[in-house]
Coordinates of C-alpha atoms and ligand atoms in Angstrom, one line a residue:
M23 CA 0.0 -0.1 0.1
T24 CA 1.0 3.5 -0.6
L25 CA -0.2 6.7 0.8
S26 CA -0.1 8.5 -2.5
M27 CA -3.3 9.7 -4.1
G28 CA -2.5 7.4 -7.1
M29 CA -0.6 9.7 -9.3
S30 CA -1.7 9.8 -12.8
A31 CA 0.7 8.2 -15.4
G32 CA 1.2 11.7 -16.8
V33 CA 2.5 13.1 -13.5
A34 CA 4.7 10.3 -12.8
A35 CA 6.2 10.5 -16.4
E36 CA 6.7 14.2 -16.0
T37 CA 8.5 13.8 -12.7
G38 CA 11.5 11.9 -14.2
G39 CA 11.2 13.9 -17.6
T40 CA 12.9 16.5 -19.4
G41 CA 11.6 19.6 -21.2
D42 CA 11.0 23.3 -20.3
L43 CA 8.9 23.9 -17.1
T44 CA 8.0 27.4 -15.9
F45 CA 6.7 27.9 -12.2
P46 CA 3.9 30.2 -11.3
Q47 CA 4.6 33.9 -11.3
G48 CA 5.8 35.0 -7.9
F49 CA 7.2 31.5 -6.9
L50 CA 10.0 32.2 -4.6
W51 CA 13.4 30.6 -4.9
G52 CA 15.8 30.6 -2.1
T53 CA 18.3 28.9 0.2
A54 CA 18.2 27.8 3.6
T55 CA 20.8 27.6 6.6
A56 CA 20.6 27.2 10.4
S57 CA 22.5 29.0 13.2
Y58 CA 24.5 26.4 14.7
Q59 CA 25.4 25.0 11.5
I60 CA 27.1 28.1 10.0
E61 CA 27.7 30.9 12.4
G62 CA 30.7 29.8 14.7
A63 CA 31.4 32.7 17.1
A64 CA 30.2 30.4 19.8
N65 CA 31.5 32.4 22.6
E66 CA 31.2 35.9 21.2
D67 CA 29.0 38.9 22.1
G68 CA 27.3 37.2 25.0
R69 CA 26.2 34.0 23.5
G70 CA 25.4 31.4 26.0
P71 CA 25.9 27.6 25.6
S72 CA 23.5 25.6 23.7
I73 CA 22.7 21.8 23.8
W74 CA 24.5 21.4 20.6
D75 CA 27.7 22.9 22.2
T76 CA 27.6 20.4 24.9
F77 CA 26.7 17.4 22.8
S78 CA 29.3 18.2 20.2
R79 CA 31.9 18.3 22.9
T80 CA 31.0 15.0 24.2
P81 CA 33.3 12.4 23.0
G82 CA 31.9 9.9 20.3
K83 CA 28.7 12.0 19.5
V84 CA 29.9 13.8 16.4
V85 CA 32.0 12.3 13.6
G86 CA 35.5 13.6 13.9
G87 CA 34.8 15.4 17.3
H88 CA 33.6 18.3 15.1
T89 CA 31.9 21.2 16.8
G90 CA 30.1 24.6 15.6
D91 CA 32.6 26.7 17.5
V92 CA 33.8 28.1 14.0
A93 CA 31.7 26.6 11.5
C94 CA 31.4 28.9 8.4
D95 CA 32.3 31.9 10.5
H96 CA 29.2 33.4 9.0
Y97 CA 28.8 35.5 12.3
H98 CA 31.9 37.5 11.0
R99 CA 31.4 37.1 7.2
Y100 CA 27.5 37.5 7.0
R101 CA 28.1 40.5 4.5
D102 CA 30.2 38.6 2.2
D103 CA 27.7 35.6 2.2
V104 CA 24.7 37.8 1.6
A105 CA 26.5 39.4 -1.4
M106 CA 27.4 35.9 -2.7
M107 CA 23.5 35.1 -2.5
A108 CA 22.7 38.3 -4.2
D109 CA 25.2 37.2 -6.9
L110 CA 23.5 34.0 -7.3
G111 CA 20.2 35.7 -7.8
V112 CA 18.7 34.2 -4.5
Q113 CA 15.3 35.6 -3.9
A114 CA 14.7 34.3 -0.3
Y115 CA 16.9 33.3 2.6
R116 CA 15.7 30.9 5.4
F117 CA 18.0 31.4 8.4
S118 CA 17.5 30.5 12.1
I119 CA 17.9 32.7 15.2
A120 CA 20.3 31.2 17.9
W121 CA 18.1 31.3 21.1
P122 CA 21.2 31.5 23.2
R123 CA 22.4 34.6 21.6
I124 CA 19.3 36.3 22.5
Q125 CA 18.7 34.9 26.0
P126 CA 22.0 33.4 27.1
D127 CA 20.0 31.5 29.9
G128 CA 17.0 30.7 27.9
S129 CA 15.0 33.1 29.8
G130 CA 14.9 36.5 31.5
P131 CA 17.6 38.9 30.5
V132 CA 17.9 39.7 26.8
N133 CA 21.3 40.0 25.1
P134 CA 21.0 43.1 22.8
R135 CA 24.1 42.2 21.0
G136 CA 22.4 39.0 19.8
L137 CA 19.6 40.9 18.4
D138 CA 21.9 43.5 16.8
F139 CA 23.5 40.6 14.7
Y140 CA 20.2 39.4 13.3
E141 CA 19.0 43.1 12.7
R142 CA 22.4 43.7 10.7
L143 CA 21.9 40.5 8.7
V144 CA 18.1 41.3 8.1
D145 CA 19.2 44.9 6.9
E146 CA 21.9 43.4 4.8
L147 CA 19.4 40.9 3.0
H148 CA 16.9 43.7 2.4
G149 CA 19.7 45.9 1.1
C150 CA 20.2 43.2 -1.6
G151 CA 16.6 42.6 -2.4
I152 CA 16.5 39.2 -0.6
T153 CA 13.6 38.2 1.5
P154 CA 14.2 37.0 4.9
I155 CA 12.4 34.0 6.3
V156 CA 13.1 33.4 10.0
T157 CA 13.2 30.1 11.8
L158 CA 12.9 30.7 15.5
Y159 CA 14.1 27.4 16.6
H160 CA 16.6 25.1 14.7
W161 CA 17.7 23.0 17.6
D162 CA 20.0 25.1 19.6
L163 CA 18.2 25.0 22.9
P164 CA 20.0 27.1 25.7
Q165 CA 21.9 24.6 27.8
S166 CA 20.1 26.2 31.0
L167 CA 16.9 25.1 29.8
E168 CA 18.1 21.7 29.2
D169 CA 19.3 21.5 32.7
R170 CA 15.9 22.1 33.8
G171 CA 14.4 19.4 31.7
G172 CA 14.6 20.8 28.3
W173 CA 11.6 19.9 26.1
T174 CA 10.4 17.3 28.6
N175 CA 9.6 20.2 30.7
R176 CA 6.4 22.2 30.0
E177 CA 8.1 25.4 31.0
T178 CA 10.2 25.3 28.0
A179 CA 7.3 25.8 25.8
E180 CA 6.4 28.9 27.7
R181 CA 10.1 30.2 27.8
F182 CA 10.0 29.7 23.8
A183 CA 7.0 31.8 23.5
E184 CA 8.6 34.6 25.5
Y185 CA 11.7 34.3 23.4
A186 CA 9.7 34.5 20.1
A187 CA 8.1 37.7 21.3
V188 CA 11.5 39.2 21.9
V189 CA 12.8 38.4 18.6
Y190 CA 9.5 39.5 17.0
G191 CA 9.7 42.8 19.0
R192 CA 13.1 43.7 17.2
L193 CA 12.5 42.1 13.8
G194 CA 8.9 42.2 13.2
D195 CA 8.8 45.4 11.2
R196 CA 11.2 44.0 8.8
V197 CA 10.6 40.1 8.6
G198 CA 7.4 39.1 7.1
T199 CA 7.5 35.3 7.2
W200 CA 8.2 33.4 10.5
T201 CA 8.5 29.8 11.2
T202 CA 8.4 28.6 14.8
L203 CA 10.2 25.2 14.8
N204 CA 12.5 23.1 12.5
E205 CA 11.7 19.7 12.3
P206 CA 10.3 18.9 15.9
W207 CA 10.6 15.1 14.8
C208 CA 14.4 15.5 15.1
S209 CA 14.4 17.4 18.2
S210 CA 12.3 14.9 20.1
F211 CA 12.8 11.5 18.6
L212 CA 16.5 11.9 17.6
G213 CA 17.3 14.1 20.6
Y214 CA 15.3 12.5 23.5
G215 CA 14.5 9.1 22.0
A216 CA 17.4 7.7 20.1
G217 CA 20.1 9.9 21.6
V218 CA 21.8 10.6 18.3
H219 CA 21.3 14.4 18.4
A220 CA 21.4 16.8 21.3
P221 CA 20.7 16.5 24.1
G222 CA 21.4 12.7 23.6
R223 CA 18.7 11.3 25.8
T224 CA 17.6 7.7 25.2
N225 CA 14.1 7.4 26.7
P226 CA 11.2 7.0 24.4
G227 CA 8.8 8.5 27.2
D228 CA 10.8 11.6 27.1
A229 CA 10.6 11.8 23.3
Y230 CA 6.8 11.9 23.4
A231 CA 7.0 14.6 26.2
A232 CA 9.3 16.6 24.1
V233 CA 6.9 16.3 21.0
H234 CA 4.1 17.7 22.9
H235 CA 6.1 20.4 24.5
L236 CA 7.6 21.4 21.3
L237 CA 4.1 21.6 19.8
L238 CA 2.8 23.6 22.6
G239 CA 5.8 25.9 22.2
H240 CA 4.9 26.4 18.6
G241 CA 1.2 27.0 19.4
L242 CA 2.2 29.5 22.2
A243 CA 4.6 31.2 19.9
V244 CA 2.2 31.5 17.2
A245 CA -0.2 33.2 19.7
E246 CA 2.5 35.6 20.6
L247 CA 3.4 36.4 17.1
R248 CA -0.1 37.0 16.0
A249 CA -0.9 39.2 19.0
A250 CA 2.0 41.3 18.0
G251 CA 0.9 41.7 14.3
A252 CA 2.8 38.8 12.4
R253 CA 1.0 38.1 9.0
Q254 CA 2.8 35.0 7.9
V255 CA 3.4 32.3 10.6
G256 CA 4.2 28.6 10.1
I257 CA 6.1 25.7 11.1
T258 CA 8.6 23.4 9.4
L259 CA 8.2 19.6 9.4
N260 CA 10.4 16.8 8.0
L261 CA 7.9 14.7 6.1
A262 CA 8.3 11.5 4.2
P263 CA 5.9 9.5 2.1
I264 CA 5.9 6.0 3.7
S265 CA 5.2 2.9 1.5
G266 CA 5.2 -0.8 1.8
S267 CA 3.3 -3.9 1.3
D268 CA 1.7 -3.9 4.8
P269 CA -1.0 -1.4 5.5
E270 CA -0.6 -1.7 9.4
A271 CA 3.2 -1.2 9.2
V272 CA 2.8 1.7 6.8
A273 CA 0.2 3.4 9.0
H274 CA 2.4 2.8 12.2
I275 CA 5.5 4.6 10.7
D276 CA 3.4 7.3 8.9
G277 CA 2.0 8.1 12.3
L278 CA 5.3 8.4 14.0
Q279 CA 6.9 10.4 11.3
N280 CA 4.2 12.4 9.8
R281 CA 0.8 12.4 11.5
I282 CA 1.9 12.8 15.0
F283 CA 2.8 16.5 14.0
L284 CA 0.5 17.2 11.1
D285 CA -2.6 16.3 12.8
P286 CA -2.3 18.5 16.0
V287 CA -1.2 21.3 14.2
L288 CA -3.5 21.3 11.3
R289 CA -6.6 19.4 12.8
G290 CA -6.1 20.1 16.6
E291 CA -5.9 16.4 17.6
Y292 CA -3.4 13.7 18.0
P293 CA -4.0 10.7 15.9
A294 CA -5.7 8.0 17.8
D295 CA -3.6 5.1 16.7
V296 CA -0.4 7.0 17.5
V297 CA -1.7 7.7 21.0
E298 CA -2.7 4.0 21.5
R299 CA 0.6 2.6 20.3
A300 CA 2.6 4.9 22.4
R301 CA 0.8 3.9 25.7
R302 CA 3.6 1.4 26.3
F303 CA 5.9 4.5 26.8
T304 CA 3.8 7.2 28.0
D305 CA 0.4 7.9 29.7
W306 CA 0.1 11.2 27.7
S307 CA -0.5 12.9 31.1
F308 CA 1.5 16.0 29.9
V309 CA -1.3 16.9 27.4
R310 CA -3.7 19.3 29.3
D311 CA -7.1 20.7 28.6
G312 CA -6.8 23.4 26.0
D313 CA -3.4 22.6 24.8
L314 CA -4.7 21.2 21.5
D315 CA -6.7 24.3 20.9
I316 CA -3.4 26.4 21.3
I317 CA -1.3 23.9 19.0
G318 CA -4.0 23.7 16.4
A319 CA -4.5 27.4 15.9
P320 CA -4.4 28.4 12.2
I321 CA -1.2 28.8 10.5
D322 CA -0.5 30.6 7.2
L323 CA 2.2 28.4 5.7
L324 CA 3.5 24.8 6.1
G325 CA 7.2 24.3 5.6
V326 CA 7.9 21.0 4.1
N327 CA 11.4 19.5 4.5
Y328 CA 11.8 16.6 2.1
Y329 CA 15.0 14.4 1.4
S330 CA 13.9 10.9 0.9
P331 CA 10.9 8.4 1.0
T332 CA 10.6 5.6 3.5
T333 CA 9.7 1.8 2.6
V334 CA 8.8 -0.5 5.3
E335 CA 7.9 -4.3 5.4
L336 CA 7.0 -6.6 8.1
R337 CA 10.0 -8.8 9.3
A338 CA 9.6 -11.3 12.3
G339 CA 12.2 -10.8 14.9
Q340 CA 13.2 -7.2 13.7
Q341 CA 14.3 -4.9 16.6
A342 CA 12.6 -1.7 17.0
N343 CA 14.4 1.3 15.1
P344 CA 15.5 3.6 18.1
V345 CA 14.2 6.6 16.2
H346 CA 10.7 5.1 15.8
P347 CA 9.9 3.7 19.3
G348 CA 7.8 0.6 19.3
S349 CA 8.7 -0.2 15.7
E350 CA 9.5 -4.1 16.4
G351 CA 8.8 -6.3 13.6
I352 CA 9.1 -3.5 11.0
A353 CA 12.1 -3.4 8.6
F354 CA 13.2 -0.3 7.0
V355 CA 14.2 -1.4 3.4
Q356 CA 16.0 0.2 0.5
G357 CA 15.9 -0.7 -3.1
D358 CA 18.9 -0.4 -5.5
E359 CA 18.0 3.3 -6.4
E360 CA 20.5 5.9 -6.3
K361 CA 21.8 6.8 -2.7
T362 CA 23.3 10.4 -1.6
A363 CA 26.5 10.6 0.4
M364 CA 24.1 10.2 3.5
G365 CA 22.9 7.0 2.2
W366 CA 19.4 8.4 1.5
S367 CA 17.4 7.1 -1.5
V368 CA 17.1 9.6 -4.3
K369 CA 13.4 9.7 -5.4
P370 CA 12.0 12.8 -6.7
S371 CA 8.5 11.4 -7.2
G372 CA 8.3 11.1 -3.4
L373 CA 8.1 14.9 -3.4
T374 CA 5.2 15.0 -5.7
E375 CA 3.5 12.2 -3.7
L376 CA 4.0 14.1 -0.5
L377 CA 2.9 17.4 -1.6
L378 CA -0.4 15.9 -3.1
R379 CA -1.0 14.0 0.0
L380 CA -0.8 17.2 2.1
N381 CA -3.1 18.8 -0.4
R382 CA -5.5 16.0 0.0
D383 CA -5.5 15.4 3.7
Y384 CA -4.7 18.7 5.0
P385 CA -6.3 21.1 2.4
G386 CA -6.2 24.8 2.7
T387 CA -2.8 25.5 4.0
P388 CA -0.1 26.8 1.5
L389 CA 3.2 25.0 1.2
I390 CA 6.6 26.0 0.9
I391 CA 9.6 23.6 0.5
T392 CA 11.7 25.0 3.4
E393 CA 14.5 22.3 2.7
N394 CA 15.5 19.9 -0.1
G395 CA 19.0 19.1 -1.1
A396 CA 21.6 16.5 -1.1
A397 CA 25.1 15.7 0.1
F398 CA 27.6 14.3 -2.3
D399 CA 31.4 13.8 -2.1
D400 CA 32.2 17.2 -3.8
V401 CA 35.7 17.8 -4.8
L402 CA 37.3 21.2 -5.4
A403 CA 39.8 20.9 -8.3
D404 CA 41.1 23.9 -10.2
G405 CA 38.8 26.2 -8.5
R406 CA 35.8 24.3 -9.4
V407 CA 33.3 21.9 -8.0
A408 CA 31.7 19.8 -10.8
D409 CA 28.9 18.5 -8.8
E410 CA 26.6 17.2 -11.8
R411 CA 24.7 14.7 -9.4
R412 CA 23.4 17.7 -7.3
V413 CA 22.3 19.4 -10.4
A414 CA 20.6 16.2 -11.4
F415 CA 19.0 15.8 -8.0
L416 CA 17.8 19.3 -7.8
D417 CA 16.4 19.3 -11.5
G418 CA 14.5 16.1 -10.7
H419 CA 13.0 17.5 -7.4
F420 CA 12.0 20.7 -9.2
R421 CA 10.3 18.9 -11.7
A422 CA 8.6 16.8 -9.2
A423 CA 7.3 20.0 -7.2
H424 CA 6.1 21.3 -10.6
A425 CA 4.0 18.3 -11.1
A426 CA 2.4 18.5 -7.8
I427 CA 1.6 22.2 -8.6
E428 CA 0.2 21.1 -11.9
A429 CA -2.0 18.6 -9.9
G430 CA -3.3 21.2 -7.6
A431 CA -0.8 21.6 -4.6
D432 CA -0.6 25.1 -3.4
L433 CA 3.2 25.4 -3.3
R434 CA 4.5 28.9 -2.9
G435 CA 8.3 28.5 -3.0
Y436 CA 11.5 26.3 -2.7
L437 CA 14.5 26.9 -0.5
V438 CA 17.4 24.7 -1.2
W439 CA 19.3 23.1 1.6
S440 CA 21.7 24.5 1.9
L441 CA 23.4 27.9 0.7
M442 CA 26.8 26.4 1.7
D443 CA 28.5 23.5 3.2
N444 CA 28.2 23.6 6.9
F445 CA 28.2 21.6 10.2
E446 CA 25.9 18.5 9.5
W447 CA 25.0 17.8 13.1
A448 CA 26.1 14.3 14.2
E449 CA 28.1 14.0 10.8
G450 CA 30.1 17.0 11.5
Y451 CA 31.8 18.6 8.4
A452 CA 32.2 15.5 6.3
K453 CA 29.0 15.7 4.5
R454 CA 28.5 18.7 2.2
F455 CA 25.1 19.8 1.3
G456 CA 26.2 23.3 -0.1
L457 CA 25.3 25.0 -3.3
V458 CA 28.6 26.7 -2.4
Y459 CA 31.7 24.9 -1.4
V460 CA 33.4 25.9 1.8
D461 CA 37.2 25.5 2.1
Y462 CA 37.0 25.4 6.2
A463 CA 40.8 26.0 6.5
S464 CA 40.7 29.3 4.6
Q465 CA 37.0 29.9 4.9
R466 CA 37.0 30.5 1.1
R467 CA 33.6 30.0 -0.6
V468 CA 33.4 28.5 -4.1
P469 CA 30.1 28.3 -5.9
K470 CA 29.6 24.8 -7.1
D471 CA 28.3 24.1 -10.7
S472 CA 25.0 23.5 -9.0
A473 CA 25.0 27.1 -7.8
L474 CA 25.5 28.5 -11.2
W475 CA 23.0 26.2 -12.6
Y476 CA 20.4 27.3 -9.9
R477 CA 21.0 30.9 -10.8
E478 CA 19.7 30.2 -14.3
V479 CA 16.8 28.4 -12.8
I480 CA 15.8 31.4 -10.6
R481 CA 16.4 33.7 -13.7
R482 CA 14.0 31.7 -15.8
N483 CA 11.7 30.8 -13.0
G484 CA 11.9 27.3 -14.3
V485 CA 14.0 24.4 -15.5
Q486 CA 15.2 23.7 -19.1
A487 CA 15.5 20.6 -21.1
Ligands
LIG529 C1 17.5 18.5 8.1 C2 18.0 19.8 9.1 C3 19.1 20.5 8.4 C4 20.2 19.8 7.6 C5 19.4 18.8 6.7 C6 20.2 18.1 5.9 O1 17.2 17.4 8.9 O2 16.8 20.5 9.3 O3 19.6 21.4 9.4 O4 21.0 19.2 8.6 O5 18.5 17.9 7.4

């Protein structure tokens, strides 16, 4: 069974096809990054420690012992980076705010130098005609809040809403589009369940508590932003089409990956099957009356991060996948399709399927791709990075997005992950997702072939044969 709408043969053919395609007028093309992955300057201008500082310094947690201490040094080089984007013709730039720069302890006193930095960045973007899209939380929780329970503690949701209001107070007059959280699935299930991301906890019950408090934080922040006058507010989820021969297994993993976030945000309820299956890990007593009304308040835009689809099958004796608590007996299978350097299957049609599913099951919410891209083993040779596989990857996914639009999906824009190579979380600097190559020793930036190709896509508002 597949959860797709049953794509027409025409759509499926077009997804893998060639030819000229033009996107709707006003379609927004951009790039994306996140604070801890690019900024560096970890101890400057009053920034406090985050859970990723702690985690990356814990031996064995990040490949090569890498940290975000320096990263792309974007904190000092943001002017050049914005100029580079302008040169590539980028129309929108999604970046995240480091909460520990704004409130070093996660609550209370505000550090004006942190706000100053983002104000300078936003002004620089506007000066180059680039639309800023702000993510308020891309995983760098202030360590002091984790010390008080992190996302397993309801208070963190309240602190997040206060922080959101502080940031909006400074940038609200010049930033039109806001997303609260990036990929709460990763924060909860990778961070608190599987322990492969910060804060590195390995308790499924904690993961469910984190899910709820992240969502509550989203809802409370939306209310704060609205009260302050925000017009475009949303959330970014990492979603994947799930397929496989066993409907029960497909529903199980779809629940844990997609519906556990989509349903509360867009329908104001947790999916009943997910709640039931999770009862062996949690009694859900952290859900209080009224929470789901807060979480389910209308949003203006759903940010979709898509990288790869998931295929599952029943397999007797299969141990649970730690990132999906309770998934005993379900195997995650991969075919012989192309894989990126992350080992992720390349399947552009999964994006069409996903966008159409959102359109069908959660109608009425405009969509934007807030991340899509790929890591490959790029090589800088003679001043050039010939990353033809990334070009092919993006071309296929742009076509897949176009097919979804043709079939009725309300997709407003596409932000490529990432502007430049950066700190890829537990993979350190080994995985390169950028359109622009970063030579970390010199901090020199070199636009890859894909960046030059993307410039043409933006200029034409479409892809060519
Ligand atoms: C997403 C993250 C982003 C980046 C990409 C590759 O899960 O949101 O920061 O690491 O994956």
